[in-house]
Short mmCIF file of C-alpha atoms in Angstrom, two decimals:
data_model
loop_
_atom_site.label_atom_id
_atom_site.label_comp_id
_atom_site.label_asym_id
_atom_site.label_seq_id
_atom_site.Cartn_x
_atom_site.Cartn_y
_atom_site.Cartn_z
CA MET A 1 9.81 -4.13 -26.78
CA ALA A 2 9.16 -4.48 -23.10
CA LYS A 3 7.41 -1.72 -21.33
CA ASP A 4 9.26 1.02 -19.58
CA LEU A 5 8.61 0.29 -15.78
CA TYR A 6 8.40 4.21 -15.08
CA GLU A 7 5.67 4.41 -17.68
CA VAL A 8 3.79 1.56 -16.16
CA LEU A 9 3.69 3.32 -12.86
CA GLY A 10 3.06 6.76 -14.44
CA VAL A 11 5.96 8.37 -12.78
CA SER A 12 9.39 10.19 -13.97
CA LYS A 13 12.54 8.62 -13.98
CA ASP A 14 13.89 11.14 -11.18
CA ALA A 15 10.74 10.29 -9.01
CA ASP A 16 11.67 9.80 -5.50
CA ILE A 17 10.61 6.55 -3.56
CA ALA A 18 7.75 8.28 -1.86
CA GLU A 19 6.25 9.35 -5.37
CA ILE A 20 6.82 5.44 -6.62
CA LYS A 21 5.05 4.03 -3.55
CA LYS A 22 2.03 6.72 -3.97
CA ALA A 23 1.59 6.03 -7.59
CA TYR A 24 1.75 2.23 -6.97
CA ARG A 25 -0.83 2.11 -4.29
CA THR A 26 -3.16 4.49 -6.51
CA LEU A 27 -2.65 2.04 -9.38
CA ALA A 28 -3.03 -1.31 -7.20
CA HIS A 29 -6.14 0.15 -5.45
CA LYS A 30 -7.75 1.00 -9.16
CA TYR A 31 -6.89 -2.22 -10.81
CA HIS A 32 -7.13 -4.65 -7.68
CA PRO A 33 -9.18 -7.96 -8.71
CA ASP A 34 -11.46 -7.13 -5.86
CA LYS A 35 -12.84 -4.00 -7.62
CA ASN A 36 -12.46 -5.67 -11.06
CA PRO A 37 -14.05 -9.20 -10.86
CA ASP A 38 -13.73 -11.11 -13.77
CA ASP A 39 -11.68 -8.51 -15.78
CA LYS A 40 -8.81 -10.25 -17.34
CA GLU A 41 -7.48 -6.75 -18.51
CA SER A 42 -7.32 -5.38 -15.05
CA GLU A 43 -5.95 -8.46 -13.71
CA ALA A 44 -3.14 -8.51 -16.19
CA LYS A 45 -2.51 -4.52 -15.33
CA PHE A 46 -2.63 -5.31 -11.63
CA LYS A 47 0.40 -8.19 -12.20
CA GLU A 48 2.29 -5.49 -14.29
CA ILE A 49 1.99 -2.89 -11.78
CA ASN A 50 3.37 -5.20 -9.16
CA SER A 51 6.09 -6.51 -11.05
CA ALA A 52 6.95 -2.85 -11.92
CA TYR A 53 6.86 -1.80 -8.17
CA GLN A 54 9.07 -5.00 -7.28
CA VAL A 55 11.97 -3.37 -9.28
CA LEU A 56 11.50 0.39 -8.81
CA GLY A 57 10.47 0.11 -5.16
CA ASP A 58 13.87 -1.71 -4.47
CA PRO A 59 17.08 0.83 -4.61
CA GLN A 60 19.49 -1.78 -5.83
CA LYS A 61 17.12 -3.34 -8.34
CA ARG A 62 16.14 0.16 -9.64
CA ALA A 63 19.81 1.23 -9.99
CA GLN A 64 20.52 -1.98 -12.09
CA TYR A 65 17.21 -1.27 -14.11
CA ASP A 66 18.24 2.12 -14.65
CA GLN A 67 21.66 1.33 -15.87
CA MET A 68 20.76 -1.73 -17.93
CA GLY A 69 17.10 -1.56 -18.75
CA SER A 70 16.52 -5.06 -17.15
CA VAL A 71 17.00 -6.70 -13.70
CA GLY A 72 18.96 -10.03 -13.57
CA GLY A 73 16.79 -11.83 -16.21
CA PRO A 74 17.13 -13.03 -20.05
CA GLY A 75 16.41 -11.05 -23.14
CA GLY A 76 19.63 -9.80 -24.38
CA PHE A 77 19.98 -6.05 -25.13
CA GLY A 78 16.51 -5.68 -26.67
CA GLY A 79 15.21 -4.16 -23.41
CA PHE A 80 17.84 -1.74 -23.39
CA PRO A 81 17.40 1.93 -23.86
CA GLY A 82 18.91 2.71 -27.54
CA GLY A 83 17.24 -0.34 -29.15
CA GLY A 84 20.10 -2.74 -28.37
CA SER A 85 23.20 -0.62 -28.94
CA ASN A 86 25.85 0.19 -26.49
CA GLN A 87 25.15 3.78 -26.70
CA GLY A 88 25.34 5.61 -23.30
CA PHE A 89 27.03 2.58 -21.51
CA ASP A 90 30.82 2.54 -20.58
CA PHE A 91 32.17 -0.90 -20.91
CA ASN A 92 35.67 -0.78 -19.06
CA PHE A 93 37.44 -3.97 -19.21
CA ASN A 94 40.63 -2.80 -18.14
CA GLY A 95 39.80 -0.61 -15.16
CA GLY A 96 37.83 -3.12 -13.21
CA GLY A 97 34.12 -3.21 -12.67
CA PHE A 98 33.93 -6.65 -14.30
CA GLU A 99 36.29 -9.25 -12.99
CA ASP A 100 36.13 -11.17 -16.37
CA LEU A 101 34.40 -11.84 -19.60
CA ASN A 102 32.03 -14.36 -18.14
CA ASP A 103 30.77 -11.69 -15.40
CA VAL A 104 29.77 -9.25 -18.22
CA PHE A 105 27.44 -12.00 -19.66
CA GLU A 106 26.08 -12.76 -15.99
CA THR A 107 25.43 -9.07 -15.55
CA PHE A 108 23.57 -8.59 -18.89
CA PHE A 109 21.95 -11.75 -19.34
CA GLY A 110 21.33 -12.92 -15.72
CA GLY A 111 23.08 -16.45 -16.51
CA SER A 112 26.57 -17.91 -17.40
CA THR A 113 28.55 -18.60 -20.80
CA THR A 114 29.16 -22.10 -21.58
CA GLY A 115 32.09 -23.79 -19.70
CA ARG A 116 31.45 -22.26 -16.39
CA SER A 117 28.00 -23.21 -15.78
CA GLY A 118 29.05 -26.56 -14.61
CA ALA A 119 31.06 -25.20 -11.92
CA ARG A 120 28.11 -23.40 -10.50
CA GLY A 121 26.25 -26.51 -10.32
CA LYS A 122 22.60 -27.17 -10.66
CA SER A 123 20.25 -24.58 -9.86
CA LYS A 124 16.70 -25.02 -8.65
CA THR A 125 13.85 -22.33 -8.66
CA SER A 126 13.61 -21.18 -4.96
CA ARG A 127 10.62 -21.53 -3.01
CA ARG A 128 8.95 -17.95 -3.71
CA LYS A 129 6.78 -16.18 -1.09
CA GLY A 130 3.42 -15.15 -2.40
CA ILE A 131 2.76 -11.61 -3.58
CA ASP A 132 1.61 -8.92 -0.77
CA ILE A 133 -1.55 -7.29 -1.37
CA GLU A 134 -2.50 -3.73 -0.23
CA MET A 135 -6.00 -2.33 0.07
CA GLU A 136 -7.58 0.66 1.86
CA LEU A 137 -9.33 0.65 5.06
CA PRO A 138 -11.73 3.48 5.57
CA LEU A 139 -12.18 4.27 9.40
CA ASP A 140 -14.52 6.68 11.30
CA LEU A 141 -12.48 9.14 13.58
CA GLU A 142 -14.44 7.87 16.54
CA GLU A 143 -13.05 4.27 15.58
CA ALA A 144 -9.78 5.50 15.28
CA ALA A 145 -9.98 7.06 18.88
CA ILE A 146 -11.09 3.97 20.81
CA GLY A 147 -9.58 1.21 18.56
CA VAL A 148 -12.25 -1.12 17.05
CA ASP A 149 -12.59 -4.89 15.67
CA LYS A 150 -13.24 -4.60 11.83
CA GLU A 151 -14.36 -7.55 9.48
CA PHE A 152 -14.36 -7.30 5.74
CA ASP A 153 -14.28 -9.90 2.92
CA LEU A 154 -11.44 -10.30 1.19
CA LYS A 155 -11.04 -12.11 -2.37
CA HIS A 156 -7.58 -13.57 -2.95
CA ASN A 157 -5.54 -16.90 -3.92
CA VAL A 158 -5.05 -19.07 -1.31
CA GLY A 159 -3.03 -22.51 -1.21
CA CYS A 160 -5.10 -25.54 -2.55
CA ASP A 161 -6.06 -27.82 0.45
CA HIS A 162 -6.45 -30.77 -1.68
CA CYS A 163 -2.76 -30.88 -2.82
CA GLY A 164 -1.05 -28.91 -0.30
CA GLY A 165 -0.23 -26.06 -2.87
CA GLU A 166 2.28 -28.60 -4.73
CA GLY A 167 -0.17 -28.62 -7.86
CA ASN A 168 0.04 -32.60 -7.98
CA GLU A 169 -2.85 -34.88 -7.45
CA PRO A 170 -2.29 -36.36 -4.20
CA GLY A 171 -0.94 -40.15 -4.54
CA THR A 172 0.66 -39.34 -7.76
CA LYS A 173 4.48 -38.73 -8.25
CA PHE A 174 6.55 -36.38 -9.57
CA LYS A 175 8.75 -37.26 -12.71
CA THR A 176 11.86 -35.39 -14.35
CA CYS A 177 11.12 -32.74 -16.30
CA PRO A 178 11.46 -34.09 -20.09
CA THR A 179 12.66 -30.41 -21.18
CA CYS A 180 15.64 -29.74 -18.96
CA LYS A 181 16.24 -33.49 -17.80
CA GLY A 182 15.99 -32.32 -14.32
CA ASN A 183 18.48 -29.57 -14.26
CA GLY A 184 15.92 -26.85 -13.88
CA LYS A 185 17.63 -24.83 -16.84
CA VAL A 186 18.01 -24.87 -20.22
CA PHE A 187 20.70 -23.37 -22.75
CA GLN A 188 19.86 -20.77 -25.67
CA ARG A 189 22.29 -19.82 -28.34
CA MET A 190 22.15 -16.12 -29.31
CA GLN A 191 23.75 -13.74 -31.36
CA THR A 192 25.58 -10.53 -29.56
CA PHE A 193 28.26 -8.29 -30.91
CA PHE A 194 30.52 -10.43 -28.64
CA GLY A 195 29.63 -13.29 -31.00
CA VAL A 196 27.55 -16.23 -30.58
CA VAL A 197 27.12 -17.10 -26.88
CA GLN A 198 25.15 -19.89 -25.18
CA GLN A 199 23.12 -18.63 -22.33
CA GLU A 200 21.58 -20.49 -19.30
CA THR A 201 17.99 -19.85 -18.49
CA ILE A 202 15.30 -21.17 -16.13
CA CYS A 203 13.52 -23.88 -17.49
CA PRO A 204 10.18 -22.85 -18.98
CA THR A 205 8.27 -26.07 -18.56
CA CYS A 206 9.14 -26.99 -14.68
CA GLU A 207 10.18 -23.14 -13.93
CA GLY A 208 13.25 -24.22 -12.41
CA HIS A 209 12.04 -26.83 -10.40
CA GLY A 210 13.56 -29.99 -12.37
CA LYS A 211 10.22 -32.14 -12.00
CA VAL A 212 6.90 -31.98 -13.18
CA PHE A 213 3.88 -33.99 -11.81
CA GLU A 214 2.43 -36.99 -13.40
CA LYS A 215 -1.10 -35.87 -12.90
CA ALA A 216 -2.35 -32.27 -12.30
CA CYS A 217 -4.38 -31.63 -9.26
CA THR A 218 -8.18 -32.36 -10.03
CA VAL A 219 -8.97 -29.30 -7.65
CA CYS A 220 -6.67 -26.33 -8.58
CA ALA A 221 -5.54 -27.81 -12.24
CA GLY A 222 -1.86 -27.73 -11.21
CA ASP A 223 -1.80 -24.23 -10.10
CA GLY A 224 -1.35 -25.00 -6.55
CA TYR A 225 -3.76 -22.23 -5.45
CA ARG A 226 -7.66 -21.54 -5.77
CA VAL A 227 -9.43 -18.29 -5.27
CA LYS A 228 -11.31 -17.73 -2.16
CA THR A 229 -13.38 -15.21 -0.65
CA GLU A 230 -12.88 -15.31 3.07
CA THR A 231 -13.88 -12.94 6.13
CA VAL A 232 -10.92 -11.36 7.53
CA LYS A 233 -11.19 -9.83 11.12
CA VAL A 234 -8.33 -7.42 12.12
CA LYS A 235 -7.87 -5.44 15.46
CA ILE A 236 -7.55 -1.68 14.78
CA PRO A 237 -5.16 0.07 17.54
CA ALA A 238 -6.55 3.43 19.18
CA GLY A 239 -4.77 6.28 17.86
CA ILE A 240 -4.10 5.27 14.32
CA ASP A 241 -3.98 7.62 11.52
CA SER A 242 -4.71 8.04 7.74
CA GLY A 243 -1.56 6.80 5.80
CA ASP A 244 -0.84 4.22 8.65
CA ARG A 245 -0.37 0.71 7.40
CA ILE A 246 -1.31 -2.45 9.25
CA ARG A 247 0.09 -5.66 8.40
CA VAL A 248 -2.12 -8.88 8.26
CA THR A 249 0.30 -11.84 7.90
CA GLY A 250 -0.27 -14.45 5.61
CA LYS A 251 -3.58 -12.84 4.16
CA GLY A 252 -1.65 -12.03 0.53
CA GLN A 253 -1.62 -14.35 -2.35
CA ALA A 254 -0.74 -17.86 -1.99
CA GLY A 255 2.99 -18.70 -2.37
CA TYR A 256 4.75 -20.82 -5.04
CA ARG A 257 4.30 -24.60 -4.85
CA GLY A 258 3.21 -24.62 -0.90
CA SER A 259 5.53 -21.81 0.25
CA ASP A 260 4.34 -18.91 2.50
CA ALA A 261 1.48 -16.82 1.45
CA GLY A 262 2.20 -13.17 1.04
CA ASP A 263 0.87 -10.54 3.53
CA LEU A 264 -2.03 -7.96 3.34
CA TYR A 265 -1.27 -4.65 4.09
CA LEU A 266 -4.25 -2.33 4.99
CA LEU A 267 -3.91 1.40 4.20
CA VAL A 268 -5.71 3.51 6.71
CA ASP A 269 -8.19 6.20 5.64
CA ILE A 270 -9.86 8.30 8.21
CA LYS A 271 -13.12 9.57 6.98
CA LYS A 272 -13.79 13.12 7.07
CA HIS A 273 -16.00 14.07 10.14
CA SER A 274 -18.84 16.45 9.90
CA THR A 275 -17.86 18.56 12.86
CA LEU A 276 -14.57 17.31 14.30
CA GLN A 277 -11.17 17.87 12.89
CA ARG A 278 -7.88 16.22 14.03
CA ASP A 279 -4.53 17.71 14.45
CA GLY A 280 -2.00 15.34 15.54
CA LEU A 281 -3.43 14.17 18.93
CA ASP A 282 -5.54 17.22 19.40
CA VAL A 283 -9.14 17.81 17.92
CA TYR A 284 -10.67 20.84 16.86
CA THR A 285 -14.37 21.90 16.69
CA GLU A 286 -16.50 25.09 16.61
CA VAL A 287 -20.10 25.74 18.37
CA ASN A 288 -22.49 28.68 17.60
CA VAL A 289 -23.64 30.18 20.84
CA PRO A 290 -26.63 32.52 21.17
CA TYR A 291 -25.48 36.14 21.78
CA LEU A 292 -26.97 36.43 25.23
CA ASP A 293 -25.89 32.85 26.32
CA VAL A 294 -22.42 34.27 25.75
CA LEU A 295 -22.87 37.21 27.87
CA LEU A 296 -24.77 35.34 30.70
CA GLY A 297 -22.93 32.12 30.37
CA SER A 298 -24.50 28.71 29.41
CA SER A 299 -24.14 25.20 28.53
CA VAL A 300 -23.94 23.48 25.06
CA ASP A 301 -23.60 20.14 23.74
CA ILE A 302 -20.73 19.21 21.58
CA ASP A 303 -19.56 16.10 19.79
CA THR A 304 -16.25 14.42 20.87
CA VAL A 305 -14.69 11.49 19.48
CA TYR A 306 -15.87 9.90 22.58
CA GLY A 307 -19.37 10.83 22.26
CA LYS A 308 -21.66 13.94 23.00
CA MET A 309 -20.73 15.84 25.99
CA GLU A 310 -21.93 19.16 27.70
CA VAL A 311 -19.70 22.07 27.78
CA LYS A 312 -20.10 24.93 30.13
CA VAL A 313 -19.70 28.28 28.66
CA PRO A 314 -18.53 30.91 31.08
CA GLU A 315 -20.28 34.32 30.87
CA LEU A 316 -18.97 37.28 29.01
CA THR A 317 -17.04 34.61 26.72
CA LYS A 318 -15.46 36.50 23.91
CA PRO A 319 -15.97 35.27 20.23
CA GLY A 320 -13.50 33.32 18.71
CA THR A 321 -12.41 32.02 22.52
CA LYS A 322 -11.02 28.56 22.34
CA LEU A 323 -12.09 26.33 25.21
CA ARG A 324 -9.81 23.54 26.14
CA ILE A 325 -11.29 20.25 26.99
CA LYS A 326 -8.21 18.20 28.68
CA GLY A 327 -8.01 14.56 27.61
CA LYS A 328 -10.73 14.58 25.04
CA GLY A 329 -8.34 14.36 22.08
CA MET A 330 -6.89 11.28 20.44
CA PRO A 331 -4.59 8.96 22.09
CA LYS A 332 -1.08 8.34 21.04
CA LEU A 333 -0.55 5.20 18.69
CA ASN A 334 0.95 2.44 20.86
CA ASN A 335 0.76 4.64 24.05
CA PRO A 336 -2.99 5.14 24.67
CA SER A 337 -2.24 6.54 27.92
CA GLN A 338 -1.13 9.73 26.35
CA VAL A 339 -3.87 11.57 25.31
CA GLY A 340 -4.63 15.02 23.53
CA ASP A 341 -6.94 17.38 24.19
CA GLN A 342 -10.29 19.00 22.50
CA PHE A 343 -10.49 22.72 21.55
CA VAL A 344 -14.07 24.26 20.94
CA LYS A 345 -14.11 27.47 19.22
CA ILE A 346 -16.94 29.78 20.47
CA ASN A 347 -18.82 31.59 17.75
CA VAL A 348 -21.62 34.09 18.48
CA LYS A 349 -24.94 33.62 16.95
CA MET A 350 -26.89 36.50 16.55
CA PRO A 351 -30.63 36.86 16.41
CA SER A 352 -32.23 36.86 13.03
CA LYS A 353 -34.94 39.72 13.84
CA LEU A 354 -35.66 42.23 16.84
CA LYS A 355 -39.21 43.40 17.77
CA ARG A 356 -39.85 46.72 18.98
CA GLU A 357 -40.07 45.86 22.73
CA GLN A 358 -36.79 43.86 22.45
CA ILE A 359 -34.98 46.68 20.98
CA ALA A 360 -36.42 48.89 23.59
CA ILE A 361 -35.00 46.64 26.35
CA LEU A 362 -31.63 46.40 24.82
CA GLN A 363 -31.54 50.25 24.34
CA LYS A 364 -32.10 50.44 28.07
CA LEU A 365 -29.56 48.00 29.02
CA LYS A 366 -27.06 49.46 26.35
CA GLY A 367 -27.02 52.46 28.55
CA GLU A 368 -26.46 50.54 31.74
CA LEU A 369 -23.67 48.07 30.59
CA LYS A 370 -20.14 49.13 31.26
CA TYR A 371 -17.19 48.31 28.84
#
């Protein structure tokens, strides 16, 4: 029995699209081939996760899956909830919904019944774009503030240079598929509660292409792609934040038979800073100032996203006061001329111990100070 796609992603059937995306990103990150090299189980799990997300991440496909337990593919009623019965489904043939009996078969089996397939003509597998890849991109807060160029190694499938992604050895020809005779589809007979029907499905030998090559490519063994580790350089714009995604066109998995590759999506993750905290465009920090320096005024060094800077603490500054430094916050993404501010909270640092002489001096001052 086919696995439940909700179980594959570990979400409930009433999960919203945000929950589905979050679950997909977490699992894809966990089972990504880059993190699990030469692990066939993780590779299979990664493919399973991607397949589930292709359905549940698309509102129309998800609705079809929720109603029928499958999406536009063969397999009969075995993948339906209820073990193949029509329990829970309302087949209304008189009140609309299906134009004729053939539409019923197309909806459930992804093909057509014998007698109308000829009217629809021969169908070939369309050139499929490669699968997109998503991976995390950790950044320092300072890098997010100024924008940087990042380089990293990416292991993925790329189109075979030797055969141009077609799968055949250059100089050899394609020949008509012996299974489907060039039609791209084959027919299967199956027993349903409507009776015996003939179902049209994609040819498993040529995958709907109608042709097979005489000799497989000697480099990629007919796959049309090879695994390659390449250095990717990406420009990170100033002002980017955690959760933002950067699209790198054409750096996903190789496409089917020379078609366009998928895209790489970098999910930004800003690392926690030791002294700074971001809130939108503004940045916050705290600094401990000795008691007498707060009374008399002083200067202290603080961290900013642009480096160290000296800040003047006015005399008689009250504990908990927040000093505002204009223009030292984060720039706005895609509008770097708009910059936030940095706020510095002043904490009072008390002496750990007092000598008798110091106490005497402070006692004298105590009587002279006005509040």
